[in-house]
Amino acid sequence: SSATCSACRSAAAAAARAARRERLLGPDAPVFHAVIEEAVLARPTGGRDVMNGQLRALLNSAAKQNVQIQIVPQESWQHPGHEGSFTILGFGGPVNLDVVYSEGALGNSAYLEDAAQLELSRVNFASISKAALSEGDSVAFVEGLLAQQ
């Protein structure tokens, strides 16, 4: 039935997220730099217990050497992050294998490999990161949200 298929997809997606988290936080983990809008953290998705768990997981991740987390405060609105979310996947090495995964507001997504699109994404990420709180202030901000719960 479609409900069973939906449940299978949900379970598979949860398992994939757990595997990615384990890889990100395990030995020889890749570098990860996330910039998150404050509004995302203010939404009570899943209820108080779920949000508390998410905030704690964010703090645990931020404590890792390979993870950098920054929060963009609501009052910091002059940055290109409003155009939609994107992820820059950097692979290093002698050949440029980097790619940008862009997700639009309508659910449309694309992998962008064009050098100009990649450079624009890097410039936009730097601008958004500059508008965000420092790593230390971002951790303190998340700790403050937890204290309010």
JSON list of N, CA and C in Angstrom, two decimals, residues 9-79:
[
{"chain": "A", "resi": 9, "resn": "ARG", "atom": "N", "xyz": [9.93, 4.74, 2.95]},
{"chain": "A", "resi": 9, "resn": "ARG", "atom": "CA", "xyz": [10.75, 5.88, 2.51]},
{"chain": "A", "resi": 9, "resn": "ARG", "atom": "C", "xyz": [11.17, 6.73, 3.70]},
{"chain": "A", "resi": 10, "resn": "SER", "atom": "N", "xyz": [10.28, 6.93, 4.65]},
{"chain": "A", "resi": 10, "resn": "SER", "atom": "CA", "xyz": [10.62, 7.70, 5.84]},
{"chain": "A", "resi": 10, "resn": "SER", "atom": "C", "xyz": [11.70, 7.01, 6.66]},
{"chain": "A", "resi": 11, "resn": "ALA", "atom": "N", "xyz": [11.59, 5.70, 6.82]},
{"chain": "A", "resi": 11, "resn": "ALA", "atom": "CA", "xyz": [12.59, 4.95, 7.57]},
{"chain": "A", "resi": 11, "resn": "ALA", "atom": "C", "xyz": [13.93, 4.96, 6.85]},
{"chain": "A", "resi": 12, "resn": "ALA", "atom": "N", "xyz": [13.90, 4.83, 5.54]},
{"chain": "A", "resi": 12, "resn": "ALA", "atom": "CA", "xyz": [15.15, 4.87, 4.76]},
{"chain": "A", "resi": 12, "resn": "ALA", "atom": "C", "xyz": [15.80, 6.25, 4.84]},
{"chain": "A", "resi": 13, "resn": "ALA", "atom": "N", "xyz": [14.99, 7.30, 4.78]},
{"chain": "A", "resi": 13, "resn": "ALA", "atom": "CA", "xyz": [15.52, 8.66, 4.88]},
{"chain": "A", "resi": 13, "resn": "ALA", "atom": "C", "xyz": [16.14, 8.89, 6.25]},
{"chain": "A", "resi": 14, "resn": "ALA", "atom": "N", "xyz": [15.48, 8.41, 7.31]},
{"chain": "A", "resi": 14, "resn": "ALA", "atom": "CA", "xyz": [16.02, 8.57, 8.66]},
{"chain": "A", "resi": 14, "resn": "ALA", "atom": "C", "xyz": [17.34, 7.81, 8.80]},
{"chain": "A", "resi": 15, "resn": "ALA", "atom": "N", "xyz": [17.42, 6.61, 8.24]},
{"chain": "A", "resi": 15, "resn": "ALA", "atom": "CA", "xyz": [18.65, 5.82, 8.30]},
{"chain": "A", "resi": 15, "resn": "ALA", "atom": "C", "xyz": [19.78, 6.52, 7.54]},
{"chain": "A", "resi": 16, "resn": "ALA", "atom": "N", "xyz": [19.45, 7.11, 6.40]},
{"chain": "A", "resi": 16, "resn": "ALA", "atom": "CA", "xyz": [20.45, 7.83, 5.61]},
{"chain": "A", "resi": 16, "resn": "ALA", "atom": "C", "xyz": [20.97, 9.05, 6.38]},
{"chain": "A", "resi": 17, "resn": "ARG", "atom": "N", "xyz": [20.07, 9.79, 7.03]},
{"chain": "A", "resi": 17, "resn": "ARG", "atom": "CA", "xyz": [20.49, 10.95, 7.83]},
{"chain": "A", "resi": 17, "resn": "ARG", "atom": "C", "xyz": [21.40, 10.51, 8.96]},
{"chain": "A", "resi": 18, "resn": "ALA", "atom": "N", "xyz": [21.07, 9.42, 9.62]},
{"chain": "A", "resi": 18, "resn": "ALA", "atom": "CA", "xyz": [21.90, 8.92, 10.72]},
{"chain": "A", "resi": 18, "resn": "ALA", "atom": "C", "xyz": [23.28, 8.51, 10.21]},
{"chain": "A", "resi": 19, "resn": "ALA", "atom": "N", "xyz": [23.33, 7.87, 9.05]},
{"chain": "A", "resi": 19, "resn": "ALA", "atom": "CA", "xyz": [24.62, 7.47, 8.48]},
{"chain": "A", "resi": 19, "resn": "ALA", "atom": "C", "xyz": [25.46, 8.69, 8.10]},
{"chain": "A", "resi": 20, "resn": "ARG", "atom": "N", "xyz": [24.83, 9.72, 7.55]},
{"chain": "A", "resi": 20, "resn": "ARG", "atom": "CA", "xyz": [25.57, 10.95, 7.21]},
{"chain": "A", "resi": 20, "resn": "ARG", "atom": "C", "xyz": [26.10, 11.62, 8.47]},
{"chain": "A", "resi": 21, "resn": "ARG", "atom": "N", "xyz": [25.27, 11.67, 9.51]},
{"chain": "A", "resi": 21, "resn": "ARG", "atom": "CA", "xyz": [25.69, 12.28, 10.78]},
{"chain": "A", "resi": 21, "resn": "ARG", "atom": "C", "xyz": [26.88, 11.51, 11.35]},
{"chain": "A", "resi": 22, "resn": "GLU", "atom": "N", "xyz": [26.82, 10.18, 11.32]},
{"chain": "A", "resi": 22, "resn": "GLU", "atom": "CA", "xyz": [27.91, 9.35, 11.83]},
{"chain": "A", "resi": 22, "resn": "GLU", "atom": "C", "xyz": [29.19, 9.62, 11.04]},
{"chain": "A", "resi": 23, "resn": "ARG", "atom": "N", "xyz": [29.08, 9.75, 9.74]},
{"chain": "A", "resi": 23, "resn": "ARG", "atom": "CA", "xyz": [30.25, 10.03, 8.89]},
{"chain": "A", "resi": 23, "resn": "ARG", "atom": "C", "xyz": [30.82, 11.41, 9.20]},
{"chain": "A", "resi": 24, "resn": "LEU", "atom": "N", "xyz": [29.94, 12.39, 9.39]},
{"chain": "A", "resi": 24, "resn": "LEU", "atom": "CA", "xyz": [30.36, 13.76, 9.67]},
{"chain": "A", "resi": 24, "resn": "LEU", "atom": "C", "xyz": [31.07, 13.87, 11.01]},
{"chain": "A", "resi": 25, "resn": "LEU", "atom": "N", "xyz": [30.67, 13.09, 11.96]},
{"chain": "A", "resi": 25, "resn": "LEU", "atom": "CA", "xyz": [31.22, 13.21, 13.31]},
{"chain": "A", "resi": 25, "resn": "LEU", "atom": "C", "xyz": [32.23, 12.12, 13.65]},
{"chain": "A", "resi": 26, "resn": "GLY", "atom": "N", "xyz": [32.51, 11.23, 12.71]},
{"chain": "A", "resi": 26, "resn": "GLY", "atom": "CA", "xyz": [33.43, 10.12, 12.95]},
{"chain": "A", "resi": 26, "resn": "GLY", "atom": "C", "xyz": [34.87, 10.48, 12.60]},
{"chain": "A", "resi": 27, "resn": "PRO", "atom": "N", "xyz": [35.75, 9.47, 12.65]},
{"chain": "A", "resi": 27, "resn": "PRO", "atom": "CA", "xyz": [37.16, 9.71, 12.30]},
{"chain": "A", "resi": 27, "resn": "PRO", "atom": "C", "xyz": [37.29, 10.04, 10.81]},
{"chain": "A", "resi": 28, "resn": "ASP", "atom": "N", "xyz": [38.30, 10.84, 10.49]},
{"chain": "A", "resi": 28, "resn": "ASP", "atom": "CA", "xyz": [38.53, 11.28, 9.10]},
{"chain": "A", "resi": 28, "resn": "ASP", "atom": "C", "xyz": [37.30, 11.93, 8.50]},
{"chain": "A", "resi": 29, "resn": "ALA", "atom": "N", "xyz": [36.58, 12.68, 9.31]},
{"chain": "A", "resi": 29, "resn": "ALA", "atom": "CA", "xyz": [35.35, 13.33, 8.85]},
{"chain": "A", "resi": 29, "resn": "ALA", "atom": "C", "xyz": [35.66, 14.50, 7.93]},
{"chain": "A", "resi": 30, "resn": "PRO", "atom": "N", "xyz": [34.77, 14.80, 7.00]},
{"chain": "A", "resi": 30, "resn": "PRO", "atom": "CA", "xyz": [34.97, 15.96, 6.12]},
{"chain": "A", "resi": 30, "resn": "PRO", "atom": "C", "xyz": [34.73, 17.25, 6.89]},
{"chain": "A", "resi": 31, "resn": "VAL", "atom": "N", "xyz": [35.21, 18.34, 6.33]},
{"chain": "A", "resi": 31, "resn": "VAL", "atom": "CA", "xyz": [34.95, 19.66, 6.91]},
{"chain": "A", "resi": 31, "resn": "VAL", "atom": "C", "xyz": [33.52, 20.05, 6.57]},
{"chain": "A", "resi": 32, "resn": "PHE", "atom": "N", "xyz": [32.81, 20.60, 7.56]},
{"chain": "A", "resi": 32, "resn": "PHE", "atom": "CA", "xyz": [31.42, 20.98, 7.37]},
{"chain": "A", "resi": 32, "resn": "PHE", "atom": "C", "xyz": [31.21, 22.37, 7.96]},
{"chain": "A", "resi": 33, "resn": "HIS", "atom": "N", "xyz": [30.72, 23.30, 7.15]},
{"chain": "A", "resi": 33, "resn": "HIS", "atom": "CA", "xyz": [30.45, 24.67, 7.59]},
{"chain": "A", "resi": 33, "resn": "HIS", "atom": "C", "xyz": [29.01, 24.99, 7.24]},
{"chain": "A", "resi": 34, "resn": "ALA", "atom": "N", "xyz": [28.17, 25.13, 8.26]},
{"chain": "A", "resi": 34, "resn": "ALA", "atom": "CA", "xyz": [26.75, 25.42, 8.05]},
{"chain": "A", "resi": 34, "resn": "ALA", "atom": "C", "xyz": [26.44, 26.82, 8.53]},
{"chain": "A", "resi": 35, "resn": "VAL", "atom": "N", "xyz": [25.65, 27.53, 7.76]},
{"chain": "A", "resi": 35, "resn": "VAL", "atom": "CA", "xyz": [25.14, 28.84, 8.15]},
{"chain": "A", "resi": 35, "resn": "VAL", "atom": "C", "xyz": [23.62, 28.71, 8.16]},
{"chain": "A", "resi": 36, "resn": "ILE", "atom": "N", "xyz": [23.02, 28.96, 9.32]},
{"chain": "A", "resi": 36, "resn": "ILE", "atom": "CA", "xyz": [21.60, 28.69, 9.55]},
{"chain": "A", "resi": 36, "resn": "ILE", "atom": "C", "xyz": [20.89, 29.97, 9.96]},
{"chain": "A", "resi": 37, "resn": "GLU", "atom": "N", "xyz": [19.75, 30.23, 9.34]},
{"chain": "A", "resi": 37, "resn": "GLU", "atom": "CA", "xyz": [18.97, 31.40, 9.73]},
{"chain": "A", "resi": 37, "resn": "GLU", "atom": "C", "xyz": [18.35, 31.20, 11.11]},
{"chain": "A", "resi": 38, "resn": "GLU", "atom": "N", "xyz": [18.34, 32.25, 11.91]},
{"chain": "A", "resi": 38, "resn": "GLU", "atom": "CA", "xyz": [17.74, 32.20, 13.24]},
{"chain": "A", "resi": 38, "resn": "GLU", "atom": "C", "xyz": [16.29, 31.73, 13.18]},
{"chain": "A", "resi": 39, "resn": "ALA", "atom": "N", "xyz": [15.55, 32.17, 12.17]},
{"chain": "A", "resi": 39, "resn": "ALA", "atom": "CA", "xyz": [14.13, 31.82, 12.06]},
{"chain": "A", "resi": 39, "resn": "ALA", "atom": "C", "xyz": [13.92, 30.31, 12.01]},
{"chain": "A", "resi": 40, "resn": "VAL", "atom": "N", "xyz": [14.86, 29.58, 11.44]},
{"chain": "A", "resi": 40, "resn": "VAL", "atom": "CA", "xyz": [14.74, 28.12, 11.38]},
{"chain": "A", "resi": 40, "resn": "VAL", "atom": "C", "xyz": [14.77, 27.53, 12.78]},
{"chain": "A", "resi": 41, "resn": "LEU", "atom": "N", "xyz": [15.57, 28.10, 13.65]},
{"chain": "A", "resi": 41, "resn": "LEU", "atom": "CA", "xyz": [15.70, 27.58, 15.00]},
{"chain": "A", "resi": 41, "resn": "LEU", "atom": "C", "xyz": [14.54, 28.01, 15.89]},
{"chain": "A", "resi": 42, "resn": "ALA", "atom": "N", "xyz": [13.81, 29.04, 15.47]},
{"chain": "A", "resi": 42, "resn": "ALA", "atom": "CA", "xyz": [12.69, 29.55, 16.27]},
{"chain": "A", "resi": 42, "resn": "ALA", "atom": "C", "xyz": [11.39, 28.79, 15.99]},
{"chain": "A", "resi": 43, "resn": "ARG", "atom": "N", "xyz": [11.35, 28.02, 14.91]},
{"chain": "A", "resi": 43, "resn": "ARG", "atom": "CA", "xyz": [10.14, 27.26, 14.58]},
{"chain": "A", "resi": 43, "resn": "ARG", "atom": "C", "xyz": [10.04, 26.03, 15.48]},
{"chain": "A", "resi": 44, "resn": "PRO", "atom": "N", "xyz": [8.94, 25.87, 16.20]},
{"chain": "A", "resi": 44, "resn": "PRO", "atom": "CA", "xyz": [8.82, 24.72, 17.12]},
{"chain": "A", "resi": 44, "resn": "PRO", "atom": "C", "xyz": [8.44, 23.44, 16.38]},
{"chain": "A", "resi": 45, "resn": "THR", "atom": "N", "xyz": [9.26, 23.01, 15.47]},
{"chain": "A", "resi": 45, "resn": "THR", "atom": "CA", "xyz": [8.98, 21.82, 14.67]},
{"chain": "A", "resi": 45, "resn": "THR", "atom": "C", "xyz": [9.06, 20.57, 15.53]},
{"chain": "A", "resi": 46, "resn": "GLY", "atom": "N", "xyz": [7.98, 19.80, 15.56]},
{"chain": "A", "resi": 46, "resn": "GLY", "atom": "CA", "xyz": [7.97, 18.53, 16.29]},
{"chain": "A", "resi": 46, "resn": "GLY", "atom": "C", "xyz": [7.73, 18.65, 17.78]},
{"chain": "A", "resi": 47, "resn": "GLY", "atom": "N", "xyz": [7.56, 19.84, 18.29]},
{"chain": "A", "resi": 47, "resn": "GLY", "atom": "CA", "xyz": [7.33, 20.02, 19.72]},
{"chain": "A", "resi": 47, "resn": "GLY", "atom": "C", "xyz": [8.62, 20.31, 20.48]},
{"chain": "A", "resi": 48, "resn": "ARG", "atom": "N", "xyz": [8.46, 20.63, 21.75]},
{"chain": "A", "resi": 48, "resn": "ARG", "atom": "CA", "xyz": [9.57, 21.06, 22.60]},
{"chain": "A", "resi": 48, "resn": "ARG", "atom": "C", "xyz": [10.67, 20.01, 22.72]},
{"chain": "A", "resi": 49, "resn": "ASP", "atom": "N", "xyz": [10.31, 18.76, 22.95]},
{"chain": "A", "resi": 49, "resn": "ASP", "atom": "CA", "xyz": [11.33, 17.71, 23.12]},
{"chain": "A", "resi": 49, "resn": "ASP", "atom": "C", "xyz": [12.16, 17.52, 21.85]},
{"chain": "A", "resi": 50, "resn": "VAL", "atom": "N", "xyz": [11.49, 17.55, 20.71]},
{"chain": "A", "resi": 50, "resn": "VAL", "atom": "CA", "xyz": [12.20, 17.39, 19.44]},
{"chain": "A", "resi": 50, "resn": "VAL", "atom": "C", "xyz": [13.13, 18.57, 19.22]},
{"chain": "A", "resi": 51, "resn": "MET", "atom": "N", "xyz": [12.64, 19.78, 19.45]},
{"chain": "A", "resi": 51, "resn": "MET", "atom": "CA", "xyz": [13.47, 20.96, 19.26]},
{"chain": "A", "resi": 51, "resn": "MET", "atom": "C", "xyz": [14.66, 20.97, 20.21]},
{"chain": "A", "resi": 52, "resn": "ASN", "atom": "N", "xyz": [14.44, 20.58, 21.46]},
{"chain": "A", "resi": 52, "resn": "ASN", "atom": "CA", "xyz": [15.55, 20.49, 22.42]},
{"chain": "A", "resi": 52, "resn": "ASN", "atom": "C", "xyz": [16.60, 19.51, 21.93]},
{"chain": "A", "resi": 53, "resn": "GLY", "atom": "N", "xyz": [16.16, 18.37, 21.43]},
{"chain": "A", "resi": 53, "resn": "GLY", "atom": "CA", "xyz": [17.08, 17.38, 20.89]},
{"chain": "A", "resi": 53, "resn": "GLY", "atom": "C", "xyz": [17.85, 17.91, 19.70]},
{"chain": "A", "resi": 54, "resn": "GLN", "atom": "N", "xyz": [17.18, 18.65, 18.83]},
{"chain": "A", "resi": 54, "resn": "GLN", "atom": "CA", "xyz": [17.83, 19.23, 17.67]},
{"chain": "A", "resi": 54, "resn": "GLN", "atom": "C", "xyz": [18.87, 20.28, 18.08]},
{"chain": "A", "resi": 55, "resn": "LEU", "atom": "N", "xyz": [18.52, 21.11, 19.04]},
{"chain": "A", "resi": 55, "resn": "LEU", "atom": "CA", "xyz": [19.46, 22.14, 19.50]},
{"chain": "A", "resi": 55, "resn": "LEU", "atom": "C", "xyz": [20.67, 21.50, 20.18]},
{"chain": "A", "resi": 56, "resn": "ARG", "atom": "N", "xyz": [20.44, 20.45, 20.97]},
{"chain": "A", "resi": 56, "resn": "ARG", "atom": "CA", "xyz": [21.57, 19.75, 21.61]},
{"chain": "A", "resi": 56, "resn": "ARG", "atom": "C", "xyz": [22.47, 19.10, 20.55]},
{"chain": "A", "resi": 57, "resn": "ALA", "atom": "N", "xyz": [21.86, 18.50, 19.54]},
{"chain": "A", "resi": 57, "resn": "ALA", "atom": "CA", "xyz": [22.64, 17.88, 18.47]},
{"chain": "A", "resi": 57, "resn": "ALA", "atom": "C", "xyz": [23.46, 18.94, 17.73]},
{"chain": "A", "resi": 58, "resn": "LEU", "atom": "N", "xyz": [22.89, 20.11, 17.54]},
{"chain": "A", "resi": 58, "resn": "LEU", "atom": "CA", "xyz": [23.62, 21.20, 16.89]},
{"chain": "A", "resi": 58, "resn": "LEU", "atom": "C", "xyz": [24.83, 21.61, 17.73]},
{"chain": "A", "resi": 59, "resn": "LEU", "atom": "N", "xyz": [24.65, 21.72, 19.04]},
{"chain": "A", "resi": 59, "resn": "LEU", "atom": "CA", "xyz": [25.76, 22.07, 19.93]},
{"chain": "A", "resi": 59, "resn": "LEU", "atom": "C", "xyz": [26.82, 20.97, 19.96]},
{"chain": "A", "resi": 60, "resn": "ASN", "atom": "N", "xyz": [26.40, 19.71, 19.98]},
{"chain": "A", "resi": 60, "resn": "ASN", "atom": "CA", "xyz": [27.35, 18.60, 19.95]},
{"chain": "A", "resi": 60, "resn": "ASN", "atom": "C", "xyz": [28.17, 18.62, 18.66]},
{"chain": "A", "resi": 61, "resn": "SER", "atom": "N", "xyz": [27.52, 18.90, 17.57]},
{"chain": "A", "resi": 61, "resn": "SER", "atom": "CA", "xyz": [28.22, 18.97, 16.28]},
{"chain": "A", "resi": 61, "resn": "SER", "atom": "C", "xyz": [29.19, 20.13, 16.27]},
{"chain": "A", "resi": 62, "resn": "ALA", "atom": "N", "xyz": [28.76, 21.28, 16.78]},
{"chain": "A", "resi": 62, "resn": "ALA", "atom": "CA", "xyz": [29.60, 22.49, 16.78]},
{"chain": "A", "resi": 62, "resn": "ALA", "atom": "C", "xyz": [30.87, 22.30, 17.61]},
{"chain": "A", "resi": 63, "resn": "ALA", "atom": "N", "xyz": [30.84, 21.38, 18.54]},
{"chain": "A", "resi": 63, "resn": "ALA", "atom": "CA", "xyz": [32.02, 21.13, 19.38]},
{"chain": "A", "resi": 63, "resn": "ALA", "atom": "C", "xyz": [33.11, 20.34, 18.65]},
{"chain": "A", "resi": 64, "resn": "LYS", "atom": "N", "xyz": [32.79, 19.77, 17.51]},
{"chain": "A", "resi": 64, "resn": "LYS", "atom": "CA", "xyz": [33.76, 18.98, 16.74]},
{"chain": "A", "resi": 64, "resn": "LYS", "atom": "C", "xyz": [34.70, 19.90, 15.97]},
{"chain": "A", "resi": 65, "resn": "GLN", "atom": "N", "xyz": [35.94, 19.45, 15.82]},
{"chain": "A", "resi": 65, "resn": "GLN", "atom": "CA", "xyz": [36.98, 20.25, 15.12]},
{"chain": "A", "resi": 65, "resn": "GLN", "atom": "C", "xyz": [36.62, 20.52, 13.66]},
{"chain": "A", "resi": 66, "resn": "ASN", "atom": "N", "xyz": [35.96, 19.59, 13.01]},
{"chain": "A", "resi": 66, "resn": "ASN", "atom": "CA", "xyz": [35.68, 19.71, 11.59]},
{"chain": "A", "resi": 66, "resn": "ASN", "atom": "C", "xyz": [34.37, 20.42, 11.27]},
{"chain": "A", "resi": 67, "resn": "VAL", "atom": "N", "xyz": [33.64, 20.83, 12.30]},
{"chain": "A", "resi": 67, "resn": "VAL", "atom": "CA", "xyz": [32.31, 21.43, 12.11]},
{"chain": "A", "resi": 67, "resn": "VAL", "atom": "C", "xyz": [32.33, 22.89, 12.55]},
{"chain": "A", "resi": 68, "resn": "GLN", "atom": "N", "xyz": [31.86, 23.75, 11.67]},
{"chain": "A", "resi": 68, "resn": "GLN", "atom": "CA", "xyz": [31.70, 25.17, 11.98]},
{"chain": "A", "resi": 68, "resn": "GLN", "atom": "C", "xyz": [30.23, 25.52, 11.75]},
{"chain": "A", "resi": 69, "resn": "ILE", "atom": "N", "xyz": [29.58, 26.05, 12.77]},
{"chain": "A", "resi": 69, "resn": "ILE", "atom": "CA", "xyz": [28.18, 26.44, 12.66]},
{"chain": "A", "resi": 69, "resn": "ILE", "atom": "C", "xyz": [28.04, 27.91, 13.00]},
{"chain": "A", "resi": 70, "resn": "GLN", "atom": "N", "xyz": [27.31, 28.61, 12.14]},
{"chain": "A", "resi": 70, "resn": "GLN", "atom": "CA", "xyz": [27.04, 30.03, 12.35]},
{"chain": "A", "resi": 70, "resn": "GLN", "atom": "C", "xyz": [25.54, 30.26, 12.21]},
{"chain": "A", "resi": 71, "resn": "ILE", "atom": "N", "xyz": [25.04, 31.20, 13.00]},
{"chain": "A", "resi": 71, "resn": "ILE", "atom": "CA", "xyz": [23.63, 31.58, 12.97]},
{"chain": "A", "resi": 71, "resn": "ILE", "atom": "C", "xyz": [23.52, 32.98, 12.39]},
{"chain": "A", "resi": 72, "resn": "VAL", "atom": "N", "xyz": [22.61, 33.15, 11.42]},
{"chain": "A", "resi": 72, "resn": "VAL", "atom": "CA", "xyz": [22.34, 34.47, 10.86]},
{"chain": "A", "resi": 72, "resn": "VAL", "atom": "C", "xyz": [21.18, 35.06, 11.66]},
{"chain": "A", "resi": 73, "resn": "PRO", "atom": "N", "xyz": [21.45, 36.14, 12.42]},
{"chain": "A", "resi": 73, "resn": "PRO", "atom": "CA", "xyz": [20.37, 36.74, 13.22]},
{"chain": "A", "resi": 73, "resn": "PRO", "atom": "C", "xyz": [19.29, 37.37, 12.33]},
{"chain": "A", "resi": 74, "resn": "GLN", "atom": "N", "xyz": [18.07, 37.42, 12.85]},
{"chain": "A", "resi": 74, "resn": "GLN", "atom": "CA", "xyz": [16.95, 37.96, 12.08]},
{"chain": "A", "resi": 74, "resn": "GLN", "atom": "C", "xyz": [17.19, 39.38, 11.61]},
{"chain": "A", "resi": 75, "resn": "GLU", "atom": "N", "xyz": [17.88, 40.17, 12.42]},
{"chain": "A", "resi": 75, "resn": "GLU", "atom": "CA", "xyz": [18.10, 41.57, 12.04]},
{"chain": "A", "resi": 75, "resn": "GLU", "atom": "C", "xyz": [19.14, 41.74, 10.94]},
{"chain": "A", "resi": 76, "resn": "SER", "atom": "N", "xyz": [19.82, 40.67, 10.59]},
{"chain": "A", "resi": 76, "resn": "SER", "atom": "CA", "xyz": [20.83, 40.72, 9.53]},
{"chain": "A", "resi": 76, "resn": "SER", "atom": "C", "xyz": [20.18, 40.22, 8.24]},
{"chain": "A", "resi": 77, "resn": "TRP", "atom": "N", "xyz": [19.55, 41.12, 7.51]},
{"chain": "A", "resi": 77, "resn": "TRP", "atom": "CA", "xyz": [18.77, 40.71, 6.35]},
{"chain": "A", "resi": 77, "resn": "TRP", "atom": "C", "xyz": [19.43, 41.05, 5.01]},
{"chain": "A", "resi": 78, "resn": "GLN", "atom": "N", "xyz": [20.53, 41.76, 5.01]},
{"chain": "A", "resi": 78, "resn": "GLN", "atom": "CA", "xyz": [21.15, 42.16, 3.75]},
{"chain": "A", "resi": 78, "resn": "GLN", "atom": "C", "xyz": [22.22, 41.14, 3.33]},
{"chain": "A", "resi": 79, "resn": "HIS", "atom": "N", "xyz": [21.76, 40.02, 2.83]},
{"chain": "A", "resi": 79, "resn": "HIS", "atom": "CA", "xyz": [22.66, 38.98, 2.33]},
{"chain": "A", "resi": 79, "resn": "HIS", "atom": "C", "xyz": [21.91, 38.17, 1.28]}
]
